[in-house]
mmCIF file of C-alpha atoms in Angstrom:
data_model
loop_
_atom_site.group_PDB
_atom_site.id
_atom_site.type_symbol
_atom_site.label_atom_id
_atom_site.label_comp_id
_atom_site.label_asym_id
_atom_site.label_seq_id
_atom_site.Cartn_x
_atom_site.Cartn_y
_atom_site.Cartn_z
ATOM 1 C CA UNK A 7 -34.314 -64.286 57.912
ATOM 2 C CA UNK A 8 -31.906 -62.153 55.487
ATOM 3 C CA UNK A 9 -32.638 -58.862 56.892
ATOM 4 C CA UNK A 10 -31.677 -56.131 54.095
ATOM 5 C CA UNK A 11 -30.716 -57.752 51.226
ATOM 6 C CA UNK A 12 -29.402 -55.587 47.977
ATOM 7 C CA UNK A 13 -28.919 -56.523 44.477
ATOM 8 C CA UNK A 14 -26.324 -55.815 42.522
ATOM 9 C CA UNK A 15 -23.288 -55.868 44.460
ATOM 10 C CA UNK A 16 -21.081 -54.831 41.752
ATOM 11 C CA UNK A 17 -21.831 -53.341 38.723
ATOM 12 C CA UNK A 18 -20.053 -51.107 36.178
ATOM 13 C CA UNK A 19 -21.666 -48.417 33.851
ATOM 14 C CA UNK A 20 -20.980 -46.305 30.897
ATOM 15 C CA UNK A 21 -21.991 -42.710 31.645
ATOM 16 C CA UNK A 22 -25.559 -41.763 30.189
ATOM 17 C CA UNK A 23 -26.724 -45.094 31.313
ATOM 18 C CA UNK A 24 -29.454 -46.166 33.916
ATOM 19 C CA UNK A 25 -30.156 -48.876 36.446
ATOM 20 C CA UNK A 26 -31.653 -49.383 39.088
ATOM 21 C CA UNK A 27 -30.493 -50.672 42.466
ATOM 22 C CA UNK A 28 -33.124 -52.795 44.269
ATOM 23 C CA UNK A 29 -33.106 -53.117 48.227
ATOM 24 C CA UNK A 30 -35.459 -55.762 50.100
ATOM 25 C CA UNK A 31 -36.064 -55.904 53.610
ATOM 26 C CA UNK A 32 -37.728 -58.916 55.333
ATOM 27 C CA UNK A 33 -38.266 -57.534 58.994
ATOM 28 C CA UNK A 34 -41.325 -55.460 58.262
ATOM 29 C CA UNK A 35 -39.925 -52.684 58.806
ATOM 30 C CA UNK A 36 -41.619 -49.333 58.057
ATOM 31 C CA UNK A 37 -38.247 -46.994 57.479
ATOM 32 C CA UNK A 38 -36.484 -47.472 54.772
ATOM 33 C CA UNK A 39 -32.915 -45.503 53.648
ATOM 34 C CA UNK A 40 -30.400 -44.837 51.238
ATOM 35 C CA UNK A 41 -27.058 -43.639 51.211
ATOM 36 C CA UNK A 42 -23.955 -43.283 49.459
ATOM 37 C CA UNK A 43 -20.005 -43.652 50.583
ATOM 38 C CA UNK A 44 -17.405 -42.004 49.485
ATOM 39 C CA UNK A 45 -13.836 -42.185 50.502
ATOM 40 C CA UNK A 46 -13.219 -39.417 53.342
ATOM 41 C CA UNK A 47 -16.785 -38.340 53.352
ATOM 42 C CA UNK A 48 -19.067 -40.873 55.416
ATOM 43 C CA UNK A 49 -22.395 -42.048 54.655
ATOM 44 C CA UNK A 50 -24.679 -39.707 53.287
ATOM 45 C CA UNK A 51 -28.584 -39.805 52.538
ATOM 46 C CA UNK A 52 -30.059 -39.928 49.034
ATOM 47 C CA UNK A 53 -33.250 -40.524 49.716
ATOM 48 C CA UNK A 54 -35.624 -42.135 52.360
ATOM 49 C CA UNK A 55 -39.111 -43.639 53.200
ATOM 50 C CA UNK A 56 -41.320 -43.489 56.063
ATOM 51 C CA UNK A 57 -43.950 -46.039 54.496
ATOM 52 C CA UNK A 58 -44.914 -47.944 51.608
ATOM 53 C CA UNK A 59 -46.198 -45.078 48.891
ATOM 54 C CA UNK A 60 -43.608 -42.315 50.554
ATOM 55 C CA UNK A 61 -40.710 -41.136 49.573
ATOM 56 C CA UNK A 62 -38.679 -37.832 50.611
ATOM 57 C CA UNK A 63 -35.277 -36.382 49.994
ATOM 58 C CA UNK A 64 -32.023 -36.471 51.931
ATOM 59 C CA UNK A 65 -28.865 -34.533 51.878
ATOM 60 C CA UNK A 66 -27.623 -35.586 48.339
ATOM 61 C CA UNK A 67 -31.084 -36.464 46.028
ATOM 62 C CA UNK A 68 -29.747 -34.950 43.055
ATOM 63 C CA UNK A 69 -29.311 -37.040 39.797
ATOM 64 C CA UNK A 70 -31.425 -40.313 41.608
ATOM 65 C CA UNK A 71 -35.190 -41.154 41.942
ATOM 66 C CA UNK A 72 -37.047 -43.652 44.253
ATOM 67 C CA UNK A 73 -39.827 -45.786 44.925
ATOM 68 C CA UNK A 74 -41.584 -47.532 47.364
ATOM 69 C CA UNK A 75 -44.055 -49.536 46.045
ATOM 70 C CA UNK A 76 -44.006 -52.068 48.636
ATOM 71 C CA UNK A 77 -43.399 -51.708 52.073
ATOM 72 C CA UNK A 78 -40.270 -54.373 51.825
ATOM 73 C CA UNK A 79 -38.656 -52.910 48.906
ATOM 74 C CA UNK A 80 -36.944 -49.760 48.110
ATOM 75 C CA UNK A 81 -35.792 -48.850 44.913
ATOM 76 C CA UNK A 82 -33.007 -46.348 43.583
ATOM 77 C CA UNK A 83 -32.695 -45.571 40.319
ATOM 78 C CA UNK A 84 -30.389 -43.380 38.246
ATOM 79 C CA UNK A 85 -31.708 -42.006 34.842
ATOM 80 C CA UNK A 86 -28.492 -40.618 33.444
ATOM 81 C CA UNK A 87 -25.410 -42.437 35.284
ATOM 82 C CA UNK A 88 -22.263 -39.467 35.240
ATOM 83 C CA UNK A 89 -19.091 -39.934 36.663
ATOM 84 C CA UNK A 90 -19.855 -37.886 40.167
ATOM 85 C CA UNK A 91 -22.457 -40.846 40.629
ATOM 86 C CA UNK A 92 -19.567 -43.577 41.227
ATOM 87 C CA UNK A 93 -19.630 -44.542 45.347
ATOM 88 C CA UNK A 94 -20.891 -47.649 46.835
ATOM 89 C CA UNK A 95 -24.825 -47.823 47.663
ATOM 90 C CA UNK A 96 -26.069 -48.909 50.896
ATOM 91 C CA UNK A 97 -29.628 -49.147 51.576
ATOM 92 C CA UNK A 98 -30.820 -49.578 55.106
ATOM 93 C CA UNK A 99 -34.092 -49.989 56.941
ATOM 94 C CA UNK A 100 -35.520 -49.680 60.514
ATOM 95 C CA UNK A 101 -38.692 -50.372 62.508
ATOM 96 C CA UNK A 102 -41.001 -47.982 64.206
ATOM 97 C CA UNK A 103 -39.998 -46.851 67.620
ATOM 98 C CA UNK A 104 -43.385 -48.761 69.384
ATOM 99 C CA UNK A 105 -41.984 -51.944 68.209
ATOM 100 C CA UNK A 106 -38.301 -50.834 68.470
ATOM 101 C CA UNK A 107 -38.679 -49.605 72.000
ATOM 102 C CA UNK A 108 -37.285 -46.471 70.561
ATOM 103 C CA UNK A 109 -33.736 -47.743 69.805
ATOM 104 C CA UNK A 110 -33.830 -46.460 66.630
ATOM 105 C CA UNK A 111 -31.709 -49.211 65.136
ATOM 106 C CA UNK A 112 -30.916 -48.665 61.311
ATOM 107 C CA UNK A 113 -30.171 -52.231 60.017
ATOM 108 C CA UNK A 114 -27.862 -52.185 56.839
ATOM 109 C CA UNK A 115 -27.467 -53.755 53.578
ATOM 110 C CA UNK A 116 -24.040 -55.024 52.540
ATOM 111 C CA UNK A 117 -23.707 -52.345 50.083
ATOM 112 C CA UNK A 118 -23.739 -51.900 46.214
ATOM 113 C CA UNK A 119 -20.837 -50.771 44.234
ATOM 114 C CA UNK A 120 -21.134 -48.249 41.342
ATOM 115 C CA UNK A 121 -18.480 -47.408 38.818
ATOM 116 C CA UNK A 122 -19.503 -45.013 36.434
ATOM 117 C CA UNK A 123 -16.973 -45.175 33.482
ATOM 118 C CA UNK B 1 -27.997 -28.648 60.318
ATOM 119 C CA UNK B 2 -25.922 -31.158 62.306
ATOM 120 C CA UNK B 3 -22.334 -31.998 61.478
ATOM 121 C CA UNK B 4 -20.267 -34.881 62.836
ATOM 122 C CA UNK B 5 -16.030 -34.653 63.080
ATOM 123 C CA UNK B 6 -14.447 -37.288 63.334
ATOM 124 C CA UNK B 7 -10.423 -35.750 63.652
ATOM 125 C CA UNK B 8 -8.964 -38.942 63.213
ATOM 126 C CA UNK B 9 -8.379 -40.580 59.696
ATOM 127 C CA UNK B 10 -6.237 -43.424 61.457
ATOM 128 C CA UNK B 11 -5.473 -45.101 64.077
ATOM 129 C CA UNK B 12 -3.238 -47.656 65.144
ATOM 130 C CA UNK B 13 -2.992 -49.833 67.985
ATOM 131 C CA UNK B 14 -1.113 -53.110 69.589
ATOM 132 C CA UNK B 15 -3.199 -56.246 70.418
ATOM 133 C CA UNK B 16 -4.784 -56.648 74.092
ATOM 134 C CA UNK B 17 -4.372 -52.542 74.632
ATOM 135 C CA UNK B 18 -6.640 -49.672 74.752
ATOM 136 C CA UNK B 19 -7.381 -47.225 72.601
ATOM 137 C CA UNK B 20 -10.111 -44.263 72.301
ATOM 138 C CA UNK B 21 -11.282 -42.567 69.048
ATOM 139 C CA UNK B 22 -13.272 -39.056 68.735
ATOM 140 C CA UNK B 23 -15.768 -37.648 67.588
ATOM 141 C CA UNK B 24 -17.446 -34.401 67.852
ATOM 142 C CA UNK B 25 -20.796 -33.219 66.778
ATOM 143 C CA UNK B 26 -22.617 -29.648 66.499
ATOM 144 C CA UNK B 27 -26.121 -29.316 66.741
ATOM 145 C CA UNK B 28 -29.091 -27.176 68.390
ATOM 146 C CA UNK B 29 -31.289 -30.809 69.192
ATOM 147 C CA UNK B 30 -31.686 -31.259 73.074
ATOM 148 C CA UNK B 31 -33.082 -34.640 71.565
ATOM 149 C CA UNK B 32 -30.914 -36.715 69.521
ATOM 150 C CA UNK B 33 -28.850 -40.404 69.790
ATOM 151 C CA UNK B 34 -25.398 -41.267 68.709
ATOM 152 C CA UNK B 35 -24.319 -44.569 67.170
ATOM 153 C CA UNK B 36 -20.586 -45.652 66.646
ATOM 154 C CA UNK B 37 -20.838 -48.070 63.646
ATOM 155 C CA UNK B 38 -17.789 -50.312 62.191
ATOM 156 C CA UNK B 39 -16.947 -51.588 59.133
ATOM 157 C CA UNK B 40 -14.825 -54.440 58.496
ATOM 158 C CA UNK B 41 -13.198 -55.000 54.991
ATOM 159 C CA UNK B 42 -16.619 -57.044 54.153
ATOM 160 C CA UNK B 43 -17.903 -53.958 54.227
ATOM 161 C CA UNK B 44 -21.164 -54.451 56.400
ATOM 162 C CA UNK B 45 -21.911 -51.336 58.493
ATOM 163 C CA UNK B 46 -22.558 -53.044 62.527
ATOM 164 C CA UNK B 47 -24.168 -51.534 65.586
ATOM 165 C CA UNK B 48 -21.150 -51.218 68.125
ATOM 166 C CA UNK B 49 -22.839 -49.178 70.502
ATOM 167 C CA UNK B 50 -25.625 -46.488 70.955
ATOM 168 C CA UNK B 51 -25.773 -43.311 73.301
ATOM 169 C CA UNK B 52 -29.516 -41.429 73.897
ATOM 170 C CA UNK B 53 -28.602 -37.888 74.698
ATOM 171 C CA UNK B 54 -31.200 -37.462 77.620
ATOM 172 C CA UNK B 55 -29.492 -40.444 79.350
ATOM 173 C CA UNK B 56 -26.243 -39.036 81.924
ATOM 174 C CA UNK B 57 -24.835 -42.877 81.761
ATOM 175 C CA UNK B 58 -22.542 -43.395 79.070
ATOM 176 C CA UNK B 59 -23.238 -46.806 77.507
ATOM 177 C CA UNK B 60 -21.432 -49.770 77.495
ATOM 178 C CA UNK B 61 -21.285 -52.844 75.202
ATOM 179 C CA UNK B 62 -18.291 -55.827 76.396
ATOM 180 C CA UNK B 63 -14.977 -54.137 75.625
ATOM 181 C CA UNK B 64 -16.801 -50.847 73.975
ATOM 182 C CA UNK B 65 -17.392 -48.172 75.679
ATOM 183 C CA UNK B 66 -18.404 -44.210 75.329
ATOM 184 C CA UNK B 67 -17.635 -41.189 76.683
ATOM 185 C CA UNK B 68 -20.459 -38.937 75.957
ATOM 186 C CA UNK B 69 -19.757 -35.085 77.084
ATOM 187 C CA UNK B 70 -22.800 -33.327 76.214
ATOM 188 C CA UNK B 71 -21.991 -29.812 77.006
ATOM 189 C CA UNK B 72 -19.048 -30.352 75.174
ATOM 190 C CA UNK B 73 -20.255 -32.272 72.272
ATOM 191 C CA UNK B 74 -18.123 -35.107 72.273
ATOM 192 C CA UNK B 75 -18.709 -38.955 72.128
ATOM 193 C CA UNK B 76 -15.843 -40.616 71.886
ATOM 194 C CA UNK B 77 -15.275 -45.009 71.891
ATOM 195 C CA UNK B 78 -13.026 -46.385 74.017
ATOM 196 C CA UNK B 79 -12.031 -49.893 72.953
ATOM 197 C CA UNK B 80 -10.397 -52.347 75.611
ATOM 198 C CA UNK B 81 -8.363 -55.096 75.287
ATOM 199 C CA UNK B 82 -8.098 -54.714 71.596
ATOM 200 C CA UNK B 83 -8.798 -58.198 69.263
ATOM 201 C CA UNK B 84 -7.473 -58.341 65.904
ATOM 202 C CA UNK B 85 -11.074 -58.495 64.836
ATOM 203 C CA UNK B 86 -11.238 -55.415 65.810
ATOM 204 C CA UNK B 87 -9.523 -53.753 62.831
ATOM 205 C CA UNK B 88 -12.303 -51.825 60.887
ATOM 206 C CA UNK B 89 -13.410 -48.338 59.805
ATOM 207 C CA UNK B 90 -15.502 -47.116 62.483
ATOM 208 C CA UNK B 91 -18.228 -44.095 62.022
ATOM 209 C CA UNK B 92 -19.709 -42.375 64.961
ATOM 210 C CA UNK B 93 -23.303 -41.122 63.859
ATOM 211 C CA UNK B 94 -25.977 -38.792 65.299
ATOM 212 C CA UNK B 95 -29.464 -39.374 64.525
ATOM 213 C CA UNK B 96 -32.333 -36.258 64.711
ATOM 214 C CA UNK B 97 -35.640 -37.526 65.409
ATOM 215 C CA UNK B 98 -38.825 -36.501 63.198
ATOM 216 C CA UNK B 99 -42.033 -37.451 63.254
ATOM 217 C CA UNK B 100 -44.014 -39.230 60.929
ATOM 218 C CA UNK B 101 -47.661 -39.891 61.388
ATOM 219 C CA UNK B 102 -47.421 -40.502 65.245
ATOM 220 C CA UNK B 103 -44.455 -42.385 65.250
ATOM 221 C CA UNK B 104 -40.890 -41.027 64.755
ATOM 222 C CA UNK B 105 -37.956 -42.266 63.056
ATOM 223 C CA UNK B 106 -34.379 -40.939 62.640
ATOM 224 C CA UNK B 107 -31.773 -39.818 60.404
ATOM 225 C CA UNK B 108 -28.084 -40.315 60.536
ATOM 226 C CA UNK B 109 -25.523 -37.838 59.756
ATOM 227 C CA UNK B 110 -22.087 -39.822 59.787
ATOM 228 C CA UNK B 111 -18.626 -38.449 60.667
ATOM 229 C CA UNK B 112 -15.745 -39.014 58.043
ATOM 230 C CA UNK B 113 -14.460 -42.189 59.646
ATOM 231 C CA UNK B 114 -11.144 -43.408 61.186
ATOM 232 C CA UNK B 115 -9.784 -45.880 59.808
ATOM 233 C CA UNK B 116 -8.425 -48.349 62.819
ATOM 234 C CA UNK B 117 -5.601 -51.283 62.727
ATOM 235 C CA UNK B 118 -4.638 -53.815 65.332
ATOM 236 C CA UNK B 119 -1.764 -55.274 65.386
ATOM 237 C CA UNK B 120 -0.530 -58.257 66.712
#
């Protein structure tokens, strides 16, 4: 059992490229997140999912895209890497409150980080 | 929308002794949870302890504990007997509820962090 696994860890880009950070979640869980740190700022949310085939925005969607087009993975992409973009990624995932016991537990990746050059 | 403050940027603190970090939050929910999470140098973001807002008992995990002032809007971690381990950034969080198709799931607004150090 990994739990949320995400891939890269590290990775470096020139600015006007794209990638695409994949997060995979082996807990069946319906909820998935993503967020990104920056120093003195917390965690904040890109995007999120509340099933396979949904996606909405957060508090910072600008300049990334998602998908969901299985209910273990979530995908983040970035079209046009700039500067602003470079923070480390976490993606994280939880399960429904009937199976939860509404705990509302979000279970986290270790993280992906970004350096836009 | 909600806010989290966490006044704190560091902390410091000897081994085996107690210390307490804040946080304060702003929101109009009657409904909501609070998390604290920490993370270590590995960076992995872990559970330390979780508050519901309708509950009057502040929670209580081993050598974590809360003090959750409602009225006041404050949910602060008290950490006894302090292990070197210990030494992490720790978030607190509050999570709003929505609903989704019947079921309801949450989203975390994160304080700034405080960044705390045990020493020996």
């Amino acid at each position: 059992n990994a739990g949320v696994t995400q891939t890269p860890k590290f990775r470096v880009l020139k600015t006007g490229q794209s990638m695409t950070l994949l997060c995979a979640q082996d807990m069946n869980h319906e909820y998935m997140y993503w967020y990104r740190q920056d120093p003195g700022m917390g965690l904040r949310l890109i995007h999120y999912s509340v099933g396979e085939g949904t996606t909405a925005k957060g508090e910072v969607p600008d300049g990334y895209n998602v998908s969901r087009l299985k209910k273990q993975n979530f995908l983040l992409g970035l079209e046009s890497a700039a500067p602003s973009q470079t923070s480390v990624y976490f993606c994280a995932s939880s399960p429904t409150e009937v199976l939860a016991g509404q705990l509302y537990e979000q279970y986290f990746g270790p993280g992906t980080r970004l350096t836009v050059t | 929308a909600q806010t989290v403050t966490q006044s704190q940027p560091e902390m410091s603190v000897q081994e085996a002794e107690t210390v307490t970090l804040s946080c304060t939050y702003d929101t109009s929910e009657n409904n909501y949870y609070l998390f604290w999470y920490k993370q270590p140098p590995s960076r992995q973001m872990i559970l330390v302890i979780r508050q519901e807002a309708y509950k009057q008992q502040n929670a209580t995990e081993n050598r974590f504990s809360v003090n959750f002032q409602k009225a006041a809007k404050s949910f602060s971690l008290k950490i006894s007997d302090s292990q070197l381990g210990d030494t992490a950034m720790y978030f607190c969080a509050f999570m709003t509820l929505y609903n989704a198709g019947g079921t309801s799931y949450g989203k975390l607004t994160f304080g700034q962090g405080t960044i705390l150090t045990v020493h020996p």
